[in-house]
Coordinates of C-alpha atoms in Angstrom, one line a residue:
Chain A
M240 CA 5.6 28.3 83.4
S241 CA 8.3 26.4 81.6
V242 CA 12.1 26.5 82.4
E243 CA 12.8 28.0 78.9
L244 CA 10.3 30.8 79.6
I245 CA 12.1 31.6 82.8
F246 CA 15.4 31.7 81.3
G247 CA 14.0 34.0 78.4
L248 CA 12.5 36.4 81.1
I249 CA 15.6 36.4 83.1
A250 CA 17.5 37.4 80.0
L251 CA 15.0 40.0 79.1
F252 CA 14.9 41.8 82.3
G253 CA 18.6 41.5 82.9
V254 CA 19.5 43.0 79.7
A255 CA 16.8 45.7 79.9
A256 CA 18.1 46.5 83.5
I257 CA 21.7 47.5 82.0
G258 CA 20.1 50.1 79.6
V259 CA 19.7 48.1 76.5
P260 CA 16.8 49.4 74.4
V261 CA 13.6 47.4 75.5
A262 CA 13.0 46.2 71.9
Y263 CA 16.4 44.6 71.7
A264 CA 16.1 43.3 75.3
I265 CA 12.9 41.5 74.2
I266 CA 14.4 40.1 71.2
T267 CA 17.3 38.8 73.4
G268 CA 14.8 37.1 75.8
V269 CA 12.9 35.5 73.0
V270 CA 16.1 34.3 71.3
V271 CA 17.2 32.8 74.6
Y272 CA 13.8 31.3 75.1
L273 CA 13.8 29.6 71.6
G274 CA 17.5 28.4 72.1
V275 CA 16.8 26.8 75.4
S276 CA 13.7 25.1 74.2
G277 CA 15.5 23.9 71.0
Q278 CA 13.3 25.7 68.5
D279 CA 14.3 27.6 65.4
L280 CA 16.1 30.7 66.3
A281 CA 14.7 32.4 63.1
I282 CA 11.2 32.4 64.6
A283 CA 12.1 35.6 66.4
G284 CA 12.7 37.7 63.3
E285 CA 10.2 35.9 61.4
M286 CA 7.3 36.4 63.8
M287 CA 8.1 40.1 64.3
V288 CA 8.0 40.9 60.6
Q289 CA 4.9 38.8 60.0
R290 CA 3.0 40.2 62.9
L291 CA 4.0 43.8 61.8
F292 CA 3.0 43.1 58.2
D293 CA -0.4 41.5 59.3
G294 CA -1.4 44.1 61.9
F295 CA -2.7 46.4 59.5
L296 CA -4.5 48.5 62.3
L297 CA -1.1 49.4 63.4
L298 CA -0.6 51.6 60.3
A299 CA -2.8 54.1 62.2
V300 CA 0.3 54.7 64.4
P301 CA 2.5 56.4 61.9
L302 CA -0.4 58.3 60.5
F303 CA -1.4 59.7 63.9
I304 CA 2.3 60.6 64.6
V305 CA 2.3 62.6 61.3
S306 CA -0.7 64.5 62.0
A307 CA 0.5 65.3 65.6
N308 CA 3.8 66.5 64.1
I309 CA 2.0 68.6 61.4
M310 CA -0.1 70.2 64.3
N311 CA 3.1 71.0 66.2
V312 CA 5.0 72.6 63.3
G313 CA 1.9 74.6 62.1
S314 CA 0.7 77.5 64.1
I315 CA -2.4 75.5 65.1
T316 CA -0.9 75.2 68.5
D317 CA -0.6 79.1 69.1
R318 CA -4.1 79.7 67.8
L319 CA -5.5 77.2 70.1
L320 CA -3.6 78.7 73.0
Q321 CA -4.9 82.1 72.4
F322 CA -8.3 80.7 72.4
C323 CA -7.7 78.9 75.7
V324 CA -6.1 82.0 77.3
A325 CA -9.2 84.0 76.4
L326 CA -11.5 81.2 77.7
V327 CA -10.0 80.3 81.0
G328 CA -7.1 82.4 81.6
R329 CA -9.2 84.9 83.7
F330 CA -9.3 82.6 86.7
R331 CA -6.9 82.4 89.5
G332 CA -4.2 79.9 88.3
G333 CA -5.4 80.8 84.7
L334 CA -2.6 79.3 82.8
G335 CA -2.9 76.1 84.7
H336 CA -6.3 76.0 83.5
V337 CA -5.2 76.9 80.0
N338 CA -2.7 74.0 80.2
V339 CA -5.7 71.6 80.9
V340 CA -8.1 73.0 78.4
A341 CA -5.4 73.1 75.6
S342 CA -4.5 69.5 76.4
L343 CA -8.1 68.5 76.2
I344 CA -8.4 70.1 72.7
F345 CA -5.0 69.2 71.5
S346 CA -5.7 65.5 72.5
G347 CA -8.6 65.6 69.9
M348 CA -5.9 66.0 67.3
S349 CA -3.1 63.9 68.3
G350 CA -2.9 60.4 69.5
S351 CA 0.3 60.5 71.5
A352 CA 0.8 62.0 75.0
V353 CA 4.7 62.4 74.2
A354 CA 3.9 64.6 71.2
D355 CA 1.4 66.6 73.3
A356 CA 4.0 67.3 76.0
A357 CA 6.9 68.1 73.6
G358 CA 4.7 70.3 71.4
I359 CA 2.0 72.3 73.0
G360 CA 3.2 71.4 76.5
K361 CA 6.7 73.1 76.0
I362 CA 5.0 76.3 74.9
I363 CA 2.7 76.5 77.9
I364 CA 5.4 75.7 80.3
E365 CA 7.4 78.8 78.9
M366 CA 4.4 81.0 79.2
M367 CA 3.7 79.8 82.9
V368 CA 7.4 80.2 83.9
K369 CA 7.5 83.7 82.1
S370 CA 4.4 84.9 84.0
G371 CA 6.3 84.6 87.3
H372 CA 3.3 83.1 89.1
Y373 CA 4.2 79.4 89.0
T374 CA 7.3 77.5 90.0
R375 CA 8.8 75.8 87.1
G376 CA 8.5 72.5 88.7
Y377 CA 4.6 73.2 89.0
A378 CA 4.4 74.2 85.4
A379 CA 6.2 71.1 84.3
A380 CA 4.2 68.8 86.6
I381 CA 0.7 70.1 85.5
T382 CA 1.9 69.9 81.9
A383 CA 2.9 66.3 82.2
A384 CA -0.3 65.6 84.0
T385 CA -2.6 67.2 81.4
A386 CA -0.6 65.3 78.6
T387 CA -1.9 62.0 79.8
I388 CA -5.4 63.0 78.6
G389 CA -4.0 63.0 75.1
P390 CA -4.5 59.4 74.3
I391 CA -7.8 59.1 76.1
I392 CA -9.6 61.3 73.9
P393 CA -9.6 60.1 70.3
P394 CA -7.5 59.7 68.3
S395 CA -5.3 57.4 70.4
I396 CA -2.3 55.3 69.6
P397 CA -2.6 53.2 72.8
M398 CA -6.2 52.4 72.0
V399 CA -5.2 51.3 68.5
L400 CA -2.8 48.8 70.2
Y401 CA -5.4 47.7 72.6
A402 CA -8.0 47.1 69.8
L403 CA -5.1 44.9 68.2
V404 CA -4.9 42.6 71.2
S405 CA -8.5 42.4 72.2
N406 CA -10.3 42.5 68.9
V407 CA -12.6 45.3 70.2
S408 CA -13.9 47.8 67.5
I409 CA -11.6 50.9 67.5
G410 CA -14.5 53.0 66.9
D411 CA -16.3 51.9 70.1
L412 CA -13.0 52.4 72.2
F413 CA -12.5 56.0 70.7
L414 CA -16.2 57.0 71.7
A415 CA -15.7 55.3 75.2
G416 CA -12.7 57.5 75.8
I417 CA -14.3 60.9 75.4
F418 CA -16.2 61.1 78.7
P419 CA -13.2 59.7 80.9
G420 CA -10.9 62.3 79.0
L421 CA -13.3 65.1 80.0
L422 CA -13.4 63.8 83.5
M423 CA -9.6 63.7 83.8
G424 CA -9.7 67.4 82.5
L425 CA -12.2 68.3 85.2
V426 CA -10.5 66.9 88.0
L427 CA -7.1 68.4 86.9
M428 CA -8.8 71.8 86.7
L429 CA -10.3 71.4 90.3
A430 CA -6.8 70.4 91.6
N431 CA -5.2 73.4 89.8
A432 CA -7.7 75.8 91.3
W433 CA -7.3 74.4 94.7
F434 CA -3.4 74.5 94.5
S435 CA -3.5 78.0 93.1
H436 CA -5.9 79.0 95.9
R437 CA -3.9 77.6 98.6
R438 CA -0.5 78.7 97.3
D439 CA -1.8 82.1 96.4
F440 CA -0.6 82.1 92.7
G441 CA -0.8 85.5 91.1
Q442 CA -3.5 86.5 88.8
D443 CA -2.6 86.2 85.2
A444 CA -3.1 88.8 82.4
V445 CA -6.8 88.7 81.3
V446 CA -8.0 88.7 77.5
P447 CA -11.2 90.8 77.2
L448 CA -14.3 88.8 76.6
S449 CA -15.0 90.6 73.5
E450 CA -12.3 89.1 71.7
L451 CA -13.5 85.5 72.6
P452 CA -15.8 85.2 69.6
S453 CA -13.2 85.9 67.0
L454 CA -10.6 83.7 68.7
T455 CA -13.3 81.0 68.7
V456 CA -13.9 81.2 65.2
K457 CA -10.1 81.1 64.5
A458 CA -9.8 78.0 66.5
T459 CA -12.8 76.2 65.1
P460 CA -11.1 74.3 62.2
A461 CA -8.8 72.8 64.6
L462 CA -11.5 72.0 67.1
L463 CA -13.4 70.0 64.4
M464 CA -10.6 67.2 63.9
P465 CA -12.1 64.8 66.3
V466 CA -15.5 65.2 64.8
I467 CA -14.1 64.4 61.3
L468 CA -12.1 61.5 62.5
L469 CA -15.0 59.8 64.3
G470 CA -17.4 60.9 61.6
C471 CA -15.3 58.9 59.0
I472 CA -15.2 55.9 61.2
Y473 CA -18.9 55.9 62.3
T474 CA -20.3 56.6 58.9
G475 CA -18.4 53.7 57.4
V476 CA -16.8 56.1 54.8
T477 CA -13.4 54.9 55.7
T478 CA -11.8 52.1 57.8
P479 CA -10.3 53.3 61.2
T480 CA -6.8 53.2 59.7
E481 CA -7.9 55.2 56.6
A482 CA -9.5 57.6 58.9
A483 CA -6.1 58.3 60.4
A484 CA -4.8 59.1 57.0
I485 CA -7.8 61.5 56.6
A486 CA -6.9 63.0 59.9
A487 CA -3.4 63.8 58.8
L488 CA -4.6 65.3 55.5
Y489 CA -7.1 67.5 57.5
A490 CA -4.2 68.7 59.7
L491 CA -2.1 69.3 56.6
L492 CA -5.0 71.3 55.0
I493 CA -6.0 73.4 57.8
S494 CA -2.5 74.4 58.7
A495 CA -1.5 75.0 55.0
G496 CA -4.8 76.4 53.8
I497 CA -6.5 78.1 56.6
Y498 CA -3.8 79.1 58.9
R499 CA -1.1 79.4 56.2
A500 CA 1.5 78.5 58.6
I501 CA 3.4 75.7 57.4
K502 CA 6.6 75.9 55.3
L503 CA 7.8 73.1 53.0
R504 CA 11.0 72.9 55.2
S505 CA 9.2 72.3 58.3
L506 CA 6.7 70.0 56.8
Y507 CA 9.7 67.9 55.7
H508 CA 11.0 67.9 59.2
A509 CA 7.7 66.8 60.4
F510 CA 7.9 63.8 58.3
V511 CA 11.5 63.1 59.3
D512 CA 10.5 63.2 63.0
G513 CA 7.4 61.3 62.3
A514 CA 9.6 58.6 60.6
R515 CA 12.0 58.5 63.3
S516 CA 9.2 58.0 66.0
A517 CA 7.3 55.6 63.9
A518 CA 10.4 53.5 63.5
S519 CA 11.3 53.3 67.1
V520 CA 7.7 52.8 68.2
G521 CA 7.2 50.2 65.6
L522 CA 10.1 48.2 66.7
V523 CA 8.9 48.2 70.2
I524 CA 5.6 47.1 69.0
G525 CA 7.1 44.3 66.9
A526 CA 9.1 43.1 69.6
S527 CA 6.2 43.1 72.1
M528 CA 4.3 41.0 69.6
I529 CA 6.9 38.4 69.6
L530 CA 6.9 38.3 73.3
T531 CA 3.1 38.0 73.2
Y532 CA 3.4 35.0 70.8
V533 CA 5.8 33.2 73.2
V534 CA 3.4 33.9 76.1
V535 CA 0.4 32.6 74.3
R536 CA 2.4 29.6 73.2
E537 CA 3.1 28.9 76.8
N538 CA -0.7 29.0 77.6
I539 CA -0.2 31.8 80.2
P540 CA -3.5 33.6 79.5
Q541 CA -5.2 30.4 80.0
S542 CA -3.6 29.4 83.1
I543 CA -4.2 32.8 84.6
S544 CA -7.8 32.5 83.5
M545 CA -8.2 29.1 85.0
F546 CA -6.4 30.1 88.3
L547 CA -8.5 33.1 88.8
N548 CA -11.8 31.2 88.0
D549 CA -10.8 28.7 90.7
A550 CA -10.3 31.6 93.1
D551 CA -14.0 32.6 92.3
M552 CA -13.2 36.2 92.2
H553 CA -15.7 39.0 91.8
P554 CA -15.3 40.8 88.6
L555 CA -14.8 44.1 90.5
V556 CA -12.1 42.6 92.8
F557 CA -10.4 41.4 89.7
M558 CA -10.6 44.7 87.9
I559 CA -9.1 46.5 91.0
L560 CA -6.3 43.9 91.1
V561 CA -5.4 44.2 87.7
N562 CA -5.4 47.9 87.8
V563 CA -3.1 48.1 90.8
F564 CA -0.9 45.7 88.9
V565 CA -0.9 47.7 85.8
L566 CA -0.1 50.9 87.8
L567 CA 2.8 49.2 89.6
L568 CA 4.1 48.1 86.2
G569 CA 3.6 51.5 85.0
C570 CA 6.2 52.7 87.1
I571 CA 8.7 50.7 85.5
L572 CA 7.4 49.7 82.0
D573 CA 6.6 51.4 78.9
A574 CA 3.0 51.8 78.0
T575 CA 3.4 50.2 74.7
V576 CA 4.9 47.0 76.2
I577 CA 2.2 46.9 78.8
I578 CA -0.8 47.1 76.6
L579 CA 0.7 44.5 73.9
V580 CA 2.2 42.1 76.4
I581 CA 0.7 42.3 79.8
V582 CA -2.9 43.1 78.9
P583 CA -3.4 40.1 76.7
L584 CA -2.7 37.9 79.7
F585 CA -6.0 39.0 81.3
I586 CA -8.3 39.3 78.3
P587 CA -9.5 35.5 78.6
T588 CA -10.3 36.1 82.3
C589 CA -12.1 39.4 81.5
E590 CA -14.2 37.3 79.0
A591 CA -14.9 34.6 81.5
L592 CA -15.9 37.0 84.2
G593 CA -18.1 38.9 81.9
I594 CA -16.2 42.1 82.1
D595 CA -17.0 44.5 79.3
L596 CA -13.7 44.7 77.0
V597 CA -14.3 48.2 76.0
H598 CA -14.7 49.4 79.6
F599 CA -11.6 47.3 80.5
G600 CA -9.6 48.8 77.7
V601 CA -10.4 52.4 78.6
L602 CA -9.3 51.7 82.3
I603 CA -6.1 50.1 81.1
V604 CA -5.2 52.8 78.7
V605 CA -5.9 55.6 81.4
N606 CA -4.0 53.5 83.9
S607 CA -1.0 53.0 81.6
M608 CA -1.0 56.8 80.8
I609 CA -0.9 57.7 84.5
G610 CA 2.1 55.4 84.5
L611 CA 3.7 57.6 82.0
I612 CA 4.0 60.3 84.9
T613 CA 4.8 58.0 87.8
P614 CA 8.3 58.2 89.2
P615 CA 10.8 56.8 88.8
Y616 CA 10.2 55.7 85.2
G617 CA 7.8 58.0 83.6
I618 CA 8.4 59.0 80.1
L619 CA 6.5 62.1 80.2
L620 CA 8.6 63.4 82.9
F621 CA 11.8 62.6 81.0
V622 CA 10.4 64.2 77.7
I623 CA 9.5 67.5 79.6
N624 CA 12.8 67.5 81.4
A625 CA 14.5 67.0 78.0
V626 CA 12.6 69.7 76.1
T627 CA 12.6 72.4 78.8
G628 CA 15.7 71.7 81.0
I629 CA 13.6 71.8 84.3
P630 CA 15.3 69.3 86.6
L631 CA 13.6 66.1 87.2
K632 CA 13.7 66.5 90.9
E633 CA 11.6 69.7 90.7
I634 CA 9.1 68.1 88.3
I635 CA 8.7 64.9 90.6
A636 CA 8.4 67.0 93.7
E637 CA 5.3 68.7 92.3
V638 CA 3.8 65.8 90.3
W639 CA 2.4 63.9 93.4
G640 CA -0.8 65.9 93.8
F641 CA -1.8 65.5 90.1
L642 CA -1.1 62.0 90.2
G643 CA -3.3 61.4 93.2
I644 CA -6.3 63.3 91.5
L645 CA -5.7 61.4 88.4
L646 CA -5.9 58.0 90.3
L647 CA -9.2 59.3 91.8
A648 CA -10.5 59.9 88.2
L649 CA -9.5 56.3 87.5
V650 CA -11.3 54.9 90.4
I651 CA -14.4 56.8 89.5
M652 CA -14.2 55.3 85.8
L653 CA -13.7 51.8 87.5
L654 CA -16.7 52.1 89.7
V655 CA -19.1 53.8 87.1
P656 CA -18.9 51.9 83.9
D657 CA -21.7 53.9 82.3
L658 CA -19.4 56.9 82.2
T659 CA -17.3 55.1 79.7
L660 CA -19.9 52.9 78.0
W661 CA -22.9 55.3 77.6
L662 CA -21.5 57.0 74.4
P663 CA -20.6 53.9 72.5
R664 CA -23.9 52.3 73.5
A665 CA -25.8 55.4 72.1
F666 CA -24.0 54.8 68.9
G667 CA -25.0 51.2 68.8
Y668 CA -22.5 49.4 70.8
Q669 CA -23.8 46.1 72.0
G670 CA -22.4 45.3 75.5
Chain B
M272 CA 28.7 60.1 57.8
N273 CA 26.6 63.0 58.4
R274 CA 25.6 63.3 54.8
L275 CA 24.7 59.6 54.9
T276 CA 22.4 60.2 57.9
R277 CA 20.7 62.9 55.9
I278 CA 20.0 60.7 53.1
A279 CA 18.7 57.9 55.3
E280 CA 16.3 60.6 57.0
A281 CA 15.2 61.6 53.5
I282 CA 14.5 57.9 52.6
A283 CA 12.7 57.4 55.8
A284 CA 10.6 60.5 55.5
T285 CA 9.8 59.7 51.9
A286 CA 8.6 56.2 53.0
L287 CA 6.3 57.6 55.6
A288 CA 5.0 60.2 53.0
A289 CA 4.4 57.3 50.7
I290 CA 2.4 55.5 53.3
F291 CA 0.2 58.6 53.7
I292 CA -0.2 59.1 50.0
I293 CA -1.0 55.6 49.1
F294 CA -3.6 55.5 51.8
L295 CA -5.3 58.6 50.4
F296 CA -5.1 57.2 47.0
Q297 CA -6.7 54.1 48.1
I298 CA -9.7 56.0 49.7
F299 CA -9.8 58.0 46.5
T300 CA -10.2 55.2 44.2
R301 CA -13.0 53.7 46.3
Y302 CA -15.1 56.8 46.0
S303 CA -14.1 58.3 42.7
G304 CA -16.9 56.4 40.9
K305 CA -19.5 58.1 43.2
L306 CA -17.6 61.4 43.0
S307 CA -17.4 61.5 39.3
Q308 CA -20.9 62.6 38.7
W309 CA -20.2 65.9 40.5
M310 CA -17.0 66.5 38.5
P311 CA -17.7 69.4 36.1
V312 CA -15.0 68.7 33.6
E313 CA -16.3 65.6 31.5
N314 CA -13.0 63.9 30.7
L315 CA -12.1 64.0 34.2
S316 CA -15.4 62.7 35.3
L317 CA -15.3 60.0 32.8
W318 CA -11.8 59.0 34.0
M319 CA -12.9 58.9 37.5
S320 CA -15.9 56.9 36.9
E321 CA -13.7 54.1 35.5
I322 CA -11.3 53.8 38.4
E323 CA -11.5 50.4 40.1
P324 CA -11.0 50.4 43.9
L325 CA -7.5 49.1 44.5
R326 CA -6.6 46.1 46.7
W327 CA -2.9 45.8 46.3
T328 CA -2.3 49.1 48.1
V329 CA -2.8 47.4 51.5
Y330 CA 0.0 45.1 51.0
L331 CA 2.1 47.7 49.4
I332 CA 1.6 49.9 52.5
S333 CA 2.4 47.1 54.9
L334 CA 5.5 46.2 53.0
I335 CA 6.7 50.0 53.2
W336 CA 5.9 50.0 56.9
V337 CA 7.9 47.1 57.7
W338 CA 10.8 48.7 55.7
L339 CA 10.3 51.9 57.3
I340 CA 10.6 50.4 60.8
F341 CA 13.7 48.4 60.3
F342 CA 15.5 50.7 57.9
G343 CA 14.6 53.6 60.3
C344 CA 15.9 51.7 63.3
S345 CA 19.1 50.8 61.5
F346 CA 20.0 54.4 60.3
V347 CA 17.8 57.0 61.5
V348 CA 16.8 56.4 65.1
K349 CA 19.6 57.5 67.3
E350 CA 20.7 55.3 70.2
R351 CA 19.1 57.5 72.8
D352 CA 15.9 57.8 70.8
H353 CA 15.1 54.1 71.7
V354 CA 12.6 53.3 74.4
A355 CA 15.1 52.1 77.2
F356 CA 14.7 51.4 80.8
D357 CA 17.7 53.5 81.8
I358 CA 17.0 54.5 85.6
F359 CA 19.9 52.1 86.9
Y360 CA 22.2 53.4 84.1
Q361 CA 21.5 57.0 85.0
A362 CA 22.0 56.3 88.6
A363 CA 25.3 54.5 88.1
P364 CA 28.7 55.9 88.5
P365 CA 30.9 56.4 85.4
R366 CA 32.8 53.1 86.0
I367 CA 29.8 51.0 86.4
R368 CA 28.2 52.8 83.3
K369 CA 31.1 51.7 81.1
I370 CA 30.7 48.0 82.3
M371 CA 26.9 48.3 81.5
T372 CA 27.6 49.7 78.1
V373 CA 30.1 47.2 77.1
L374 CA 28.2 44.2 78.6
G375 CA 24.9 45.3 76.8
A376 CA 26.9 45.6 73.6
I377 CA 28.5 42.3 73.9
I378 CA 25.3 40.5 74.7
L379 CA 23.6 42.0 71.7
I380 CA 26.6 41.0 69.5
A381 CA 26.3 37.4 70.8
V382 CA 22.5 37.2 70.4
M383 CA 22.6 38.5 66.9
L384 CA 25.6 36.5 65.8
I385 CA 24.0 33.2 67.2
S386 CA 20.6 33.7 65.5
L387 CA 22.0 35.2 62.4
P388 CA 22.6 32.0 60.5
A389 CA 19.3 30.5 61.1
T390 CA 17.5 33.8 60.4
W391 CA 19.6 34.3 57.1
D392 CA 18.7 30.7 55.9
A393 CA 15.1 31.1 56.7
I394 CA 14.8 34.4 54.8
M395 CA 17.1 33.9 52.0
A396 CA 16.2 30.3 51.3
N397 CA 12.3 31.1 51.8
R398 CA 12.3 28.4 54.6
L399 CA 9.5 30.7 56.2
M400 CA 6.1 29.9 57.4
E401 CA 3.2 30.3 55.0
L402 CA 2.6 33.9 54.0
K403 CA 0.0 33.5 51.4
K404 CA -1.1 37.1 51.4
L405 CA 2.1 38.6 50.0
Q406 CA 1.9 36.5 46.9
T407 CA -0.7 38.9 45.5
L408 CA 1.9 41.8 45.8
R409 CA 3.1 42.6 42.4
I410 CA 5.1 45.4 41.1
P411 CA 2.4 47.8 39.6
I412 CA 3.6 48.4 36.2
T413 CA 5.4 45.1 35.2
G414 CA 3.1 42.8 37.3
D415 CA 6.1 40.8 38.5
K416 CA 5.7 39.1 41.9
I417 CA 7.8 40.4 44.7
A418 CA 9.6 37.7 46.5
I419 CA 8.7 37.2 50.1
K420 CA 12.3 37.4 51.2
W421 CA 12.3 41.2 50.4
L422 CA 9.6 41.7 53.0
F423 CA 11.8 40.0 55.6
F424 CA 15.1 41.3 54.5
P425 CA 15.2 44.5 56.5
Y426 CA 15.2 42.4 59.7
L427 CA 18.6 41.1 58.5
L428 CA 19.6 44.4 57.9
L429 CA 18.8 45.6 61.4
M430 CA 20.8 42.7 62.8
A431 CA 23.9 43.5 60.8
V432 CA 23.7 47.1 61.8
I433 CA 23.3 46.1 65.6
I434 CA 26.3 43.9 65.5
I435 CA 28.4 46.7 63.8
R436 CA 27.1 49.4 66.1
S437 CA 27.7 47.4 69.2
F438 CA 31.2 46.5 68.1
S439 CA 32.0 50.2 67.5
R440 CA 30.3 51.3 70.9
T441 CA 32.4 48.8 72.7
F442 CA 35.7 49.9 70.9
L443 CA 34.8 53.6 71.8
E444 CA 34.0 52.8 75.3
L445 CA 36.9 50.9 76.1
R446 CA 39.4 53.5 74.5
K447 CA 37.6 56.4 76.3
N448 CA 39.7 57.5 79.3
N449 CA 37.5 57.5 82.5
Q450 CA 38.8 61.1 83.2
N451 CA 37.1 62.7 80.4
T452 CA 33.9 60.7 80.6
E453 CA 31.0 63.0 79.4
I454 CA 29.7 65.4 82.1
E455 CA 26.3 64.4 83.5
E456 CA 23.8 64.5 80.7
T457 CA 20.2 64.5 81.6

């Protein structure tokens, strides 16, 4: 590591620590790096724009944000909730199960955990608190935990970013996420059942089984979203990025056509909000990319690869170490930055050790999503705190149990690669 | 001021909608030939069969995307909407917060001012690295080439906005009396 890089990193972390937005902190770090090493200062801005312009796959990001926002303003959310309440609301801790199942379904439509938490999550928290059976901390904590499933089941913005840095096919990654996502849902339901039993949460209102078929029919168009998305990608009808546009169009059509729930005004706001989050996410992505440019120039990935090769490390040990590292970073760093800046450091080593990059990618994405709910810096905790007003302290006190169970799911995914790789292989992935 | 924000929001939303629609149009042009045989109206069917798949859309979409990011961050994204690592800031007492805000603003002003001349020179005088792709981007009707500097220009815009915003934040923060510092926001 060169002196100029050390200066750059000190500037980056120092400026970020006093609360300057992460993207600006990265630009600061890169400018300091360029200045100390005597390079052209214009490279920072130039690389940023150029990488954003060339990273065509990135265009899936604003499109996924659009479809998530359309889902949130349409009444799709309500219909799915009715369906979930009828399906799993009858058990003890019912609304907790509803929370998990709703997130599983919702995650098939939106690519962003934050959108899930702010949209459907907010509504479920209100339902749970109103029922009087759950503490508000519990309601918020389980919502944060289930929102992490969002980007594991396709579509997924973090997977788009990972595909960009690893050159893995986005379609394979999307397929690989399905079973791990379901596993996360399963363990969260088990945890909820156990907590509900032990803490003796009351029984929620039960919807008669006879209403289930009609509610299922109503929810079906929304349930088909992931099928359409993956169908477009796998039949080759569209590129993955175009499939994101199709997904947004589908969201628009079902909320306007079938559910008749969208007003022009709310559609406009969906686009304004979408533009706002696309711009701020895009800036972080662009900044991460110039940081990656610097890191690659400094040959850091190669040095790490050589160092680890010399250490003669077993692939499994390497995987465990990287995951622990990413988990720790997830406590303090944003998932976008982790995937775009930190993960590329380890890709050459993965290739040298013969680790499957699709498996690795799913693990990293799951891991960095768990990072979204780890205190002290967990964006999902902040978002839920912001949209519901439930104090952070209460949310954090309840989140540990769910955090533990999600980590267990991560360990299972790590040790059983087939769980991740079976589905993409069945569709022809060679690896 | 509020009205200007509204206008900026409308522009950003339009840009996002444009990306969405151009994508759909791009897919449509690729399949309209095949779809045309099922089209019952003959004129429409003929028209659809003659549409060629578009290639320039890719560059136009990317151009709008770059503008959306930098324009959006300049005028639409609020300061608190940015991804920031603010646990130290949140934990700090008001006096320290004030120092952090002012220090952060001054550092940003310095960084932007120092890198501005080189960046301006590189972008406006076309002293950029090669970017062959964009040379195929033409304005659809007139067919004129779009100069590469217009792709990079929004970065300059953002730099200028960061400098101005940081100055005004420093000024406001220094003028603000410690007594009436905002009550704890969460």
